[in-house]
Amino acid sequence: MDGFVYNGNPGRVIFGSGTVSRLGEEAEKLGASRVLVLSTPEQAGQAQAIAGNLGKRFAGLYPNARMHTPTDVTADAMRLVETLGADAVVSIGGGSTTGLGKAIAFRTDLPQIVVPTTYAGSEATPILGETENGRKVTKSDPRILPEVILYDVELTMTLPVALSVTSGMNAIAHAVEALYAREANPIISLMAEEGIAALARALPAIKTDPGDVTARSDALYGAWLCGVCLGSVGMALHHKLCHTLGGMFNLPHAPMHTAVLPHAVAYNEAAAPVAMARLAKALGVTDVAEGLYDLAAGLGASMALKDLGMPEDGVRPAVEQAMSNAYWNPRPLDREALETLIGRAYAGTRPGAGS
């Protein structure tokens, strides 16, 4: 076996059904007495209800988290943190809310508890992506990693099928890139393969029966594993492109990842044969890029960035920005090939080998 380096991120994970009832207990273990709860506007009611589990530790609700973690929203939330004298944050929702909690923790080192309601997986990473002036910048820091994750399968039972699909595909993207990351190692590769397989079997079952508890549990389990993968090794082309597109055009996060992933995999296919073999096994397909495309499209996901709000003249500027501060990638970045890649994702066409 080749040599490798493995760093395990610390964190407490509680997985099951009804686990949200332990929220107050977990806050107490962190020594928190004035907890600020975070949510998006759409999930404010759900967050308020869940906050009841904090009892007297609940200090207030900030319900204005937004996609791609804009720095002006973080600044607004920070004012409430200071006003309330908050000593911990609880993020209830998907990646938007988790991102805001991470941004607050990065600035204050306050402890975080995350209660995921989607399959984002970002709760398991020490990575924060923030958007300012049309550019999304990522950073990694121990302060960003949440201390506790409460996975409650019951909170995902009403997640709409369309969001379940794109959220799950977003999670799969984390593990896909972990398999060919520069820092790839045997432990993370095992997690990646297991996480992808769990989601690949869960998402079609959820499409067939959204109330399938076993499928919902598999999806949440897979999302956690994929998140651990993203938080343990580096990112590559797919995430760079999505950070660029999201920051420039404010595209919806999970659907954007879903549309780009097959094309990013096709681009890297020849440069990462071992990773592709593991992906093929996890997905149960022979062609990984086409398999990912067919999985998502077959479950009803939009595969065209133009349908998500990307302008037609955005391809070249996106490539320019992506190449200006590129992530490591197994295949060197080629401007013309990247324009073809994003062009295909823009149009929603099937991926092409080596594109």
mmCIF file of C-alpha atoms in Angstrom:
data_model
loop_
_atom_site.group_PDB
_atom_site.id
_atom_site.type_symbol
_atom_site.label_atom_id
_atom_site.label_comp_id
_atom_site.label_asym_id
_atom_site.label_seq_id
_atom_site.Cartn_x
_atom_site.Cartn_y
_atom_site.Cartn_z
ATOM 1 C CA MET A 1 0.000 0.000 0.000
ATOM 2 C CA ASP A 2 1.204 3.511 -0.795
ATOM 3 C CA GLY A 3 1.920 5.882 2.078
ATOM 4 C CA PHE A 4 -0.777 8.303 3.154
ATOM 5 C CA VAL A 5 -1.725 10.898 5.766
ATOM 6 C CA TYR A 6 -5.068 10.785 7.585
ATOM 7 C CA ASN A 7 -6.372 13.536 9.867
ATOM 8 C CA GLY A 8 -9.626 12.844 11.697
ATOM 9 C CA ASN A 9 -11.760 15.883 12.501
ATOM 10 C CA PRO A 10 -13.152 15.982 16.053
ATOM 11 C CA GLY A 11 -16.896 16.240 16.568
ATOM 12 C CA ARG A 12 -19.825 14.580 18.276
ATOM 13 C CA VAL A 13 -22.450 12.946 16.043
ATOM 14 C CA ILE A 14 -25.839 11.775 17.301
ATOM 15 C CA PHE A 15 -27.857 9.864 14.700
ATOM 16 C CA GLY A 16 -31.339 8.414 14.886
ATOM 17 C CA SER A 17 -35.013 9.289 15.195
ATOM 18 C CA GLY A 18 -36.238 11.757 17.793
ATOM 19 C CA THR A 19 -32.693 12.873 18.571
ATOM 20 C CA VAL A 20 -33.694 16.551 18.445
ATOM 21 C CA SER A 21 -35.175 16.063 21.916
ATOM 22 C CA ARG A 22 -31.571 15.957 23.162
ATOM 23 C CA LEU A 23 -30.835 19.488 21.992
ATOM 24 C CA GLY A 24 -31.009 21.010 25.471
ATOM 25 C CA GLU A 25 -28.847 18.258 26.911
ATOM 26 C CA GLU A 26 -26.194 18.821 24.243
ATOM 27 C CA ALA A 27 -26.233 22.577 24.817
ATOM 28 C CA GLU A 28 -25.725 21.957 28.518
ATOM 29 C CA LYS A 29 -22.705 19.742 27.794
ATOM 30 C CA LEU A 30 -21.200 22.638 25.855
ATOM 31 C CA GLY A 31 -21.738 24.944 28.818
ATOM 32 C CA ALA A 32 -24.147 27.125 26.811
ATOM 33 C CA SER A 33 -26.775 29.185 28.605
ATOM 34 C CA ARG A 34 -27.759 31.738 25.912
ATOM 35 C CA VAL A 35 -28.194 29.977 22.577
ATOM 36 C CA LEU A 36 -28.956 31.795 19.328
ATOM 37 C CA VAL A 37 -30.929 29.658 16.874
ATOM 38 C CA LEU A 38 -30.419 30.219 13.143
ATOM 39 C CA SER A 39 -32.635 29.418 10.162
ATOM 40 C CA THR A 40 -33.709 30.617 6.742
ATOM 41 C CA PRO A 41 -36.950 32.619 6.524
ATOM 42 C CA GLU A 42 -38.723 29.561 5.105
ATOM 43 C CA GLN A 43 -37.795 27.395 8.094
ATOM 44 C CA ALA A 44 -38.345 29.959 10.838
ATOM 45 C CA GLY A 45 -41.454 28.218 12.160
ATOM 46 C CA GLN A 46 -39.774 24.829 12.288
ATOM 47 C CA ALA A 47 -36.695 26.323 13.954
ATOM 48 C CA GLN A 48 -38.831 28.074 16.564
ATOM 49 C CA ALA A 49 -40.550 24.794 17.393
ATOM 50 C CA ILE A 50 -37.280 22.870 17.639
ATOM 51 C CA ALA A 51 -35.808 25.637 19.803
ATOM 52 C CA GLY A 52 -38.327 24.662 22.446
ATOM 53 C CA ASN A 53 -36.030 21.744 23.257
ATOM 54 C CA LEU A 54 -33.493 24.267 24.552
ATOM 55 C CA GLY A 55 -35.808 25.443 27.322
ATOM 56 C CA LYS A 56 -34.464 28.442 29.200
ATOM 57 C CA ARG A 57 -31.237 28.308 27.173
ATOM 58 C CA PHE A 58 -33.035 29.669 24.090
ATOM 59 C CA ALA A 59 -31.959 33.313 23.752
ATOM 60 C CA GLY A 60 -33.404 34.205 20.350
ATOM 61 C CA LEU A 61 -33.919 33.347 16.680
ATOM 62 C CA TYR A 62 -32.177 34.799 13.645
ATOM 63 C CA PRO A 63 -34.271 33.620 10.642
ATOM 64 C CA ASN A 64 -32.458 35.322 7.768
ATOM 65 C CA ALA A 65 -29.770 32.862 6.638
ATOM 66 C CA ARG A 66 -29.233 32.989 2.908
ATOM 67 C CA MET A 67 -27.680 30.838 0.219
ATOM 68 C CA HIS A 68 -23.900 31.117 -0.350
ATOM 69 C CA THR A 69 -23.415 32.860 3.047
ATOM 70 C CA PRO A 70 -23.275 36.546 2.033
ATOM 71 C CA THR A 71 -21.006 38.513 4.350
ATOM 72 C CA ASP A 72 -23.609 41.251 4.849
ATOM 73 C CA VAL A 73 -26.035 38.693 6.304
ATOM 74 C CA THR A 74 -23.307 37.450 8.630
ATOM 75 C CA ALA A 75 -22.624 41.015 9.769
ATOM 76 C CA ASP A 76 -26.330 41.460 10.526
ATOM 77 C CA ALA A 77 -26.428 38.212 12.512
ATOM 78 C CA MET A 78 -23.290 39.195 14.411
ATOM 79 C CA ARG A 79 -25.088 42.263 15.738
ATOM 80 C CA LEU A 80 -27.744 40.013 17.253
ATOM 81 C CA VAL A 81 -25.069 37.720 18.706
ATOM 82 C CA GLU A 82 -23.612 40.710 20.519
ATOM 83 C CA THR A 83 -26.989 42.137 21.594
ATOM 84 C CA LEU A 84 -28.114 38.828 23.075
ATOM 85 C CA GLY A 85 -24.757 37.923 24.567
ATOM 86 C CA ALA A 86 -25.063 34.545 22.855
ATOM 87 C CA ASP A 87 -22.616 31.875 23.963
ATOM 88 C CA ALA A 88 -23.512 29.224 21.339
ATOM 89 C CA VAL A 89 -25.381 28.878 18.049
ATOM 90 C CA VAL A 90 -27.739 26.187 16.808
ATOM 91 C CA SER A 91 -28.155 25.945 13.030
ATOM 92 C CA ILE A 92 -31.408 24.314 11.930
ATOM 93 C CA GLY A 93 -31.817 23.598 8.220
ATOM 94 C CA GLY A 94 -29.575 22.984 5.222
ATOM 95 C CA GLY A 95 -26.308 24.351 3.929
ATOM 96 C CA SER A 96 -27.397 28.000 3.985
ATOM 97 C CA THR A 97 -28.095 27.980 7.694
ATOM 98 C CA THR A 98 -25.098 25.808 8.512
ATOM 99 C CA GLY A 99 -22.913 28.245 6.585
ATOM 100 C CA LEU A 100 -24.147 31.170 8.660
ATOM 101 C CA GLY A 101 -23.442 29.290 11.886
ATOM 102 C CA LYS A 102 -19.940 28.527 10.670
ATOM 103 C CA ALA A 103 -19.358 32.157 9.699
ATOM 104 C CA ILE A 104 -20.368 33.279 13.192
ATOM 105 C CA ALA A 105 -18.185 30.637 14.817
ATOM 106 C CA PHE A 106 -15.215 31.618 12.661
ATOM 107 C CA ARG A 107 -15.509 35.187 13.926
ATOM 108 C CA THR A 108 -16.284 34.381 17.572
ATOM 109 C CA ASP A 109 -15.196 30.771 18.244
ATOM 110 C CA LEU A 110 -18.655 30.132 19.722
ATOM 111 C CA PRO A 111 -19.594 26.439 19.895
ATOM 112 C CA GLN A 112 -22.048 25.172 17.284
ATOM 113 C CA ILE A 113 -24.756 22.542 17.217
ATOM 114 C CA VAL A 114 -26.165 21.713 13.796
ATOM 115 C CA VAL A 115 -29.555 20.091 13.226
ATOM 116 C CA PRO A 116 -29.599 19.204 9.498
ATOM 117 C CA THR A 117 -32.910 18.959 7.651
ATOM 118 C CA THR A 118 -31.391 18.263 4.219
ATOM 119 C CA TYR A 119 -28.561 16.111 2.888
ATOM 120 C CA ALA A 120 -26.083 18.978 2.499
ATOM 121 C CA GLY A 121 -23.275 17.356 4.497
ATOM 122 C CA SER A 122 -21.519 20.669 5.153
ATOM 123 C CA GLU A 123 -22.183 20.293 8.864
ATOM 124 C CA ALA A 124 -19.395 17.684 8.958
ATOM 125 C CA THR A 125 -16.693 19.970 7.554
ATOM 126 C CA PRO A 126 -14.369 22.716 8.840
ATOM 127 C CA ILE A 127 -14.926 24.548 5.534
ATOM 128 C CA LEU A 128 -16.737 27.858 5.065
ATOM 129 C CA GLY A 129 -17.646 29.464 1.755
ATOM 130 C CA GLU A 130 -18.570 33.149 1.942
ATOM 131 C CA THR A 131 -19.794 35.435 -0.831
ATOM 132 C CA GLU A 132 -18.966 39.116 -1.218
ATOM 133 C CA ASN A 133 -19.136 41.281 -4.351
ATOM 134 C CA GLY A 134 -19.952 38.355 -6.623
ATOM 135 C CA ARG A 135 -17.063 36.161 -5.511
ATOM 136 C CA LYS A 136 -17.306 33.145 -3.248
ATOM 137 C CA VAL A 137 -14.202 32.473 -1.171
ATOM 138 C CA THR A 138 -13.615 29.353 0.890
ATOM 139 C CA LYS A 139 -11.550 28.958 4.019
ATOM 140 C CA SER A 140 -10.810 26.112 6.398
ATOM 141 C CA ASP A 141 -10.219 26.549 10.113
ATOM 142 C CA PRO A 142 -10.780 24.443 13.261
ATOM 143 C CA ARG A 143 -13.195 27.106 14.565
ATOM 144 C CA ILE A 144 -15.496 26.426 11.619
ATOM 145 C CA LEU A 145 -16.117 22.754 12.457
ATOM 146 C CA PRO A 146 -19.341 22.291 14.477
ATOM 147 C CA GLU A 147 -18.943 20.646 17.861
ATOM 148 C CA VAL A 148 -22.160 18.613 17.693
ATOM 149 C CA ILE A 149 -24.375 17.316 14.881
ATOM 150 C CA LEU A 150 -27.863 16.074 15.741
ATOM 151 C CA TYR A 151 -29.114 13.934 12.858
ATOM 152 C CA ASP A 152 -32.835 13.312 13.310
ATOM 153 C CA VAL A 153 -34.313 11.254 10.482
ATOM 154 C CA GLU A 154 -37.815 12.454 11.402
ATOM 155 C CA LEU A 155 -36.892 16.009 10.372
ATOM 156 C CA THR A 156 -36.160 14.853 6.810
ATOM 157 C CA MET A 157 -39.412 12.946 6.246
ATOM 158 C CA THR A 158 -41.175 15.954 4.742
ATOM 159 C CA LEU A 159 -38.225 17.153 2.664
ATOM 160 C CA PRO A 160 -39.676 17.544 -0.858
ATOM 161 C CA VAL A 161 -38.563 14.905 -3.342
ATOM 162 C CA ALA A 162 -36.997 17.473 -5.697
ATOM 163 C CA LEU A 163 -34.889 18.956 -2.913
ATOM 164 C CA SER A 164 -34.060 15.504 -1.579
ATOM 165 C CA VAL A 165 -32.669 14.563 -4.996
ATOM 166 C CA THR A 166 -30.512 17.645 -5.550
ATOM 167 C CA SER A 167 -29.392 17.775 -1.916
ATOM 168 C CA GLY A 168 -28.383 14.128 -2.163
ATOM 169 C CA MET A 169 -26.515 14.681 -5.431
ATOM 170 C CA ASN A 170 -24.704 17.611 -3.802
ATOM 171 C CA ALA A 171 -23.600 15.247 -1.028
ATOM 172 C CA ILE A 172 -22.438 12.673 -3.574
ATOM 173 C CA ALA A 173 -20.251 15.374 -5.156
ATOM 174 C CA HIS A 174 -18.351 15.722 -1.880
ATOM 175 C CA ALA A 175 -17.395 12.057 -1.868
ATOM 176 C CA VAL A 176 -16.692 11.903 -5.596
ATOM 177 C CA GLU A 177 -13.958 14.512 -5.297
ATOM 178 C CA ALA A 178 -12.608 12.910 -2.125
ATOM 179 C CA LEU A 179 -11.794 9.776 -4.120
ATOM 180 C CA TYR A 180 -9.405 11.640 -6.422
ATOM 181 C CA ALA A 181 -8.265 14.398 -4.057
ATOM 182 C CA ARG A 182 -4.555 15.023 -3.686
ATOM 183 C CA GLU A 183 -4.860 14.022 -0.002
ATOM 184 C CA ALA A 184 -6.934 10.883 -0.709
ATOM 185 C CA ASN A 185 -6.374 8.068 1.763
ATOM 186 C CA PRO A 186 -7.831 4.596 2.396
ATOM 187 C CA ILE A 187 -10.074 5.616 5.312
ATOM 188 C CA ILE A 188 -11.753 8.481 3.480
ATOM 189 C CA SER A 189 -12.050 6.403 0.311
ATOM 190 C CA LEU A 190 -13.964 3.747 2.252
ATOM 191 C CA MET A 191 -16.301 6.412 3.611
ATOM 192 C CA ALA A 192 -16.725 7.940 0.165
ATOM 193 C CA GLU A 193 -17.665 4.671 -1.487
ATOM 194 C CA GLU A 194 -20.083 3.770 1.313
ATOM 195 C CA GLY A 195 -21.660 7.237 1.328
ATOM 196 C CA ILE A 196 -22.178 7.306 -2.442
ATOM 197 C CA ALA A 197 -23.677 3.809 -2.410
ATOM 198 C CA ALA A 198 -26.077 4.722 0.417
ATOM 199 C CA LEU A 199 -27.341 7.795 -1.424
ATOM 200 C CA ALA A 200 -27.503 6.056 -4.809
ATOM 201 C CA ARG A 201 -29.868 3.444 -3.403
ATOM 202 C CA ALA A 202 -31.800 5.864 -1.184
ATOM 203 C CA LEU A 203 -32.709 8.599 -3.674
ATOM 204 C CA PRO A 204 -34.688 6.400 -6.111
ATOM 205 C CA ALA A 205 -36.511 4.847 -3.144
ATOM 206 C CA ILE A 206 -37.413 8.318 -1.824
ATOM 207 C CA LYS A 207 -38.702 9.263 -5.277
ATOM 208 C CA THR A 208 -40.934 6.185 -5.230
ATOM 209 C CA ASP A 209 -42.069 6.644 -1.623
ATOM 210 C CA PRO A 210 -41.101 9.873 0.160
ATOM 211 C CA GLY A 211 -42.242 8.339 3.438
ATOM 212 C CA ASP A 212 -39.805 5.410 3.253
ATOM 213 C CA VAL A 213 -38.061 5.643 6.626
ATOM 214 C CA THR A 214 -35.279 3.247 5.663
ATOM 215 C CA ALA A 215 -34.482 5.257 2.540
ATOM 216 C CA ARG A 216 -34.549 8.529 4.463
ATOM 217 C CA SER A 217 -32.206 7.050 7.054
ATOM 218 C CA ASP A 218 -29.846 5.769 4.340
ATOM 219 C CA ALA A 219 -29.799 9.181 2.675
ATOM 220 C CA LEU A 220 -28.994 11.022 5.896
ATOM 221 C CA TYR A 221 -26.307 8.473 6.774
ATOM 222 C CA GLY A 222 -24.801 8.796 3.297
ATOM 223 C CA ALA A 223 -24.857 12.584 3.511
ATOM 224 C CA TRP A 224 -22.927 12.487 6.779
ATOM 225 C CA LEU A 225 -20.262 10.186 5.343
ATOM 226 C CA CYS A 226 -19.917 12.351 2.237
ATOM 227 C CA GLY A 227 -19.615 15.447 4.417
ATOM 228 C CA VAL A 228 -16.844 13.847 6.441
ATOM 229 C CA CYS A 229 -15.041 13.155 3.173
ATOM 230 C CA LEU A 230 -15.269 16.770 2.067
ATOM 231 C CA GLY A 231 -14.029 17.964 5.434
ATOM 232 C CA SER A 232 -11.051 15.623 5.532
ATOM 233 C CA VAL A 233 -9.379 16.051 2.138
ATOM 234 C CA GLY A 234 -9.089 18.802 -0.442
ATOM 235 C CA MET A 235 -11.531 19.853 -3.134
ATOM 236 C CA ALA A 236 -10.937 19.833 -6.875
ATOM 237 C CA LEU A 237 -12.451 21.129 -10.105
ATOM 238 C CA HIS A 238 -16.114 20.434 -9.379
ATOM 239 C CA HIS A 239 -16.199 22.474 -6.193
ATOM 240 C CA LYS A 240 -14.142 25.270 -7.713
ATOM 241 C CA LEU A 241 -16.577 25.599 -10.581
ATOM 242 C CA CYS A 242 -19.594 25.512 -8.280
ATOM 243 C CA HIS A 243 -18.110 28.097 -5.921
ATOM 244 C CA THR A 244 -17.410 30.303 -8.935
ATOM 245 C CA LEU A 245 -20.857 29.886 -10.498
ATOM 246 C CA GLY A 246 -22.660 30.280 -7.200
ATOM 247 C CA GLY A 247 -20.794 33.429 -6.274
ATOM 248 C CA MET A 248 -21.082 35.039 -9.705
ATOM 249 C CA PHE A 249 -24.691 34.207 -10.550
ATOM 250 C CA ASN A 250 -26.293 33.298 -7.194
ATOM 251 C CA LEU A 251 -27.453 29.949 -8.567
ATOM 252 C CA PRO A 252 -29.315 27.576 -6.237
ATOM 253 C CA HIS A 253 -26.631 25.576 -4.472
ATOM 254 C CA ALA A 254 -27.726 21.936 -4.617
ATOM 255 C CA PRO A 255 -29.303 22.032 -8.126
ATOM 256 C CA MET A 256 -26.151 23.711 -9.436
ATOM 257 C CA HIS A 257 -23.930 20.965 -7.992
ATOM 258 C CA THR A 258 -26.269 18.384 -9.501
ATOM 259 C CA ALA A 259 -25.988 19.868 -12.985
ATOM 260 C CA VAL A 260 -22.209 20.356 -12.932
ATOM 261 C CA LEU A 261 -21.093 17.080 -11.323
ATOM 262 C CA PRO A 262 -21.372 14.689 -14.319
ATOM 263 C CA HIS A 263 -19.382 17.081 -16.502
ATOM 264 C CA ALA A 264 -16.637 17.605 -13.915
ATOM 265 C CA VAL A 265 -16.344 13.826 -13.560
ATOM 266 C CA ALA A 266 -16.127 13.406 -17.345
ATOM 267 C CA TYR A 267 -13.336 15.994 -17.405
ATOM 268 C CA ASN A 268 -11.310 14.042 -14.817
ATOM 269 C CA GLU A 269 -12.216 10.520 -15.937
ATOM 270 C CA ALA A 270 -9.002 9.580 -17.728
ATOM 271 C CA ALA A 271 -6.788 11.191 -15.077
ATOM 272 C CA ALA A 272 -8.269 9.266 -12.116
ATOM 273 C CA PRO A 273 -8.929 5.652 -13.208
ATOM 274 C CA VAL A 274 -8.754 4.122 -9.717
ATOM 275 C CA ALA A 275 -11.265 6.619 -8.348
ATOM 276 C CA MET A 276 -13.549 6.032 -11.331
ATOM 277 C CA ALA A 277 -13.501 2.282 -10.722
ATOM 278 C CA ARG A 278 -14.599 2.814 -7.114
ATOM 279 C CA LEU A 279 -17.280 5.253 -8.230
ATOM 280 C CA ALA A 280 -18.587 2.801 -10.796
ATOM 281 C CA LYS A 281 -18.843 0.134 -8.109
ATOM 282 C CA ALA A 282 -20.629 2.443 -5.657
ATOM 283 C CA LEU A 283 -23.097 3.643 -8.287
ATOM 284 C CA GLY A 284 -23.576 0.269 -9.961
ATOM 285 C CA VAL A 285 -22.746 1.652 -13.422
ATOM 286 C CA THR A 286 -20.082 1.237 -16.084
ATOM 287 C CA ASP A 287 -19.762 4.888 -17.170
ATOM 288 C CA VAL A 288 -19.552 7.117 -14.101
ATOM 289 C CA ALA A 289 -20.263 10.486 -15.706
ATOM 290 C CA GLU A 290 -23.268 9.199 -17.629
ATOM 291 C CA GLY A 291 -24.387 7.221 -14.576
ATOM 292 C CA LEU A 292 -24.452 10.355 -12.428
ATOM 293 C CA TYR A 293 -26.305 12.256 -15.151
ATOM 294 C CA ASP A 294 -28.876 9.489 -15.583
ATOM 295 C CA LEU A 295 -29.381 9.106 -11.829
ATOM 296 C CA ALA A 296 -30.161 12.784 -11.330
ATOM 297 C CA ALA A 297 -32.119 13.324 -14.538
ATOM 298 C CA GLY A 298 -34.072 10.135 -13.999
ATOM 299 C CA LEU A 299 -35.178 11.452 -10.608
ATOM 300 C CA GLY A 300 -36.428 14.689 -12.135
ATOM 301 C CA ALA A 301 -33.516 17.057 -11.498
ATOM 302 C CA SER A 302 -32.871 19.882 -13.947
ATOM 303 C CA MET A 303 -29.519 19.291 -15.591
ATOM 304 C CA ALA A 304 -29.244 22.690 -17.328
ATOM 305 C CA LEU A 305 -27.663 25.677 -15.612
ATOM 306 C CA LYS A 306 -29.673 27.938 -17.925
ATOM 307 C CA ASP A 307 -32.809 26.716 -16.174
ATOM 308 C CA LEU A 308 -31.298 27.692 -12.824
ATOM 309 C CA GLY A 309 -30.664 31.315 -13.820
ATOM 310 C CA MET A 310 -27.196 31.295 -15.366
ATOM 311 C CA PRO A 311 -26.874 33.834 -18.225
ATOM 312 C CA GLU A 312 -25.786 32.548 -21.627
ATOM 313 C CA ASP A 313 -22.844 34.922 -21.752
ATOM 314 C CA GLY A 314 -21.587 33.738 -18.349
ATOM 315 C CA VAL A 315 -19.522 30.775 -19.544
ATOM 316 C CA ARG A 316 -16.315 32.586 -20.434
ATOM 317 C CA PRO A 317 -16.266 34.915 -17.373
ATOM 318 C CA ALA A 318 -16.846 31.888 -15.138
ATOM 319 C CA VAL A 319 -13.882 30.066 -16.665
ATOM 320 C CA GLU A 320 -11.701 33.153 -16.253
ATOM 321 C CA GLN A 321 -12.558 33.450 -12.568
ATOM 322 C CA ALA A 322 -12.226 29.720 -11.898
ATOM 323 C CA MET A 323 -8.762 29.640 -13.452
ATOM 324 C CA SER A 324 -7.592 32.773 -11.649
ATOM 325 C CA ASN A 325 -7.368 30.911 -8.330
ATOM 326 C CA ALA A 326 -7.706 27.262 -9.239
ATOM 327 C CA TYR A 327 -7.886 24.289 -6.874
ATOM 328 C CA TRP A 328 -5.604 21.300 -7.391
ATOM 329 C CA ASN A 329 -7.131 18.849 -9.866
ATOM 330 C CA PRO A 330 -5.987 15.459 -11.202
ATOM 331 C CA ARG A 331 -6.205 16.773 -14.776
ATOM 332 C CA PRO A 332 -4.586 20.152 -15.497
ATOM 333 C CA LEU A 333 -7.045 22.923 -16.227
ATOM 334 C CA ASP A 334 -7.469 23.732 -19.889
ATOM 335 C CA ARG A 335 -9.364 26.902 -20.778
ATOM 336 C CA GLU A 336 -10.986 25.574 -23.936
ATOM 337 C CA ALA A 337 -11.990 22.282 -22.292
ATOM 338 C CA LEU A 338 -13.473 24.136 -19.319
ATOM 339 C CA GLU A 339 -15.532 26.317 -21.624
ATOM 340 C CA THR A 340 -16.863 23.162 -23.234
ATOM 341 C CA LEU A 341 -17.580 21.654 -19.803
ATOM 342 C CA ILE A 342 -19.542 24.659 -18.512
ATOM 343 C CA GLY A 343 -21.223 25.055 -21.894
ATOM 344 C CA ARG A 344 -22.567 21.521 -21.666
ATOM 345 C CA ALA A 345 -23.711 22.070 -18.096
ATOM 346 C CA TYR A 346 -25.346 25.319 -19.174
ATOM 347 C CA ALA A 347 -27.292 23.553 -21.932
ATOM 348 C CA GLY A 348 -27.960 20.400 -19.913
ATOM 349 C CA THR A 349 -26.538 18.045 -22.524
ATOM 350 C CA ARG A 350 -25.128 14.659 -21.607
ATOM 351 C CA PRO A 351 -21.495 14.623 -20.477
ATOM 352 C CA GLY A 352 -18.795 13.842 -23.003
ATOM 353 C CA ALA A 353 -15.690 11.822 -22.220
ATOM 354 C CA GLY A 354 -12.739 14.045 -21.510
ATOM 355 C CA SER A 355 -14.862 17.192 -21.783
#
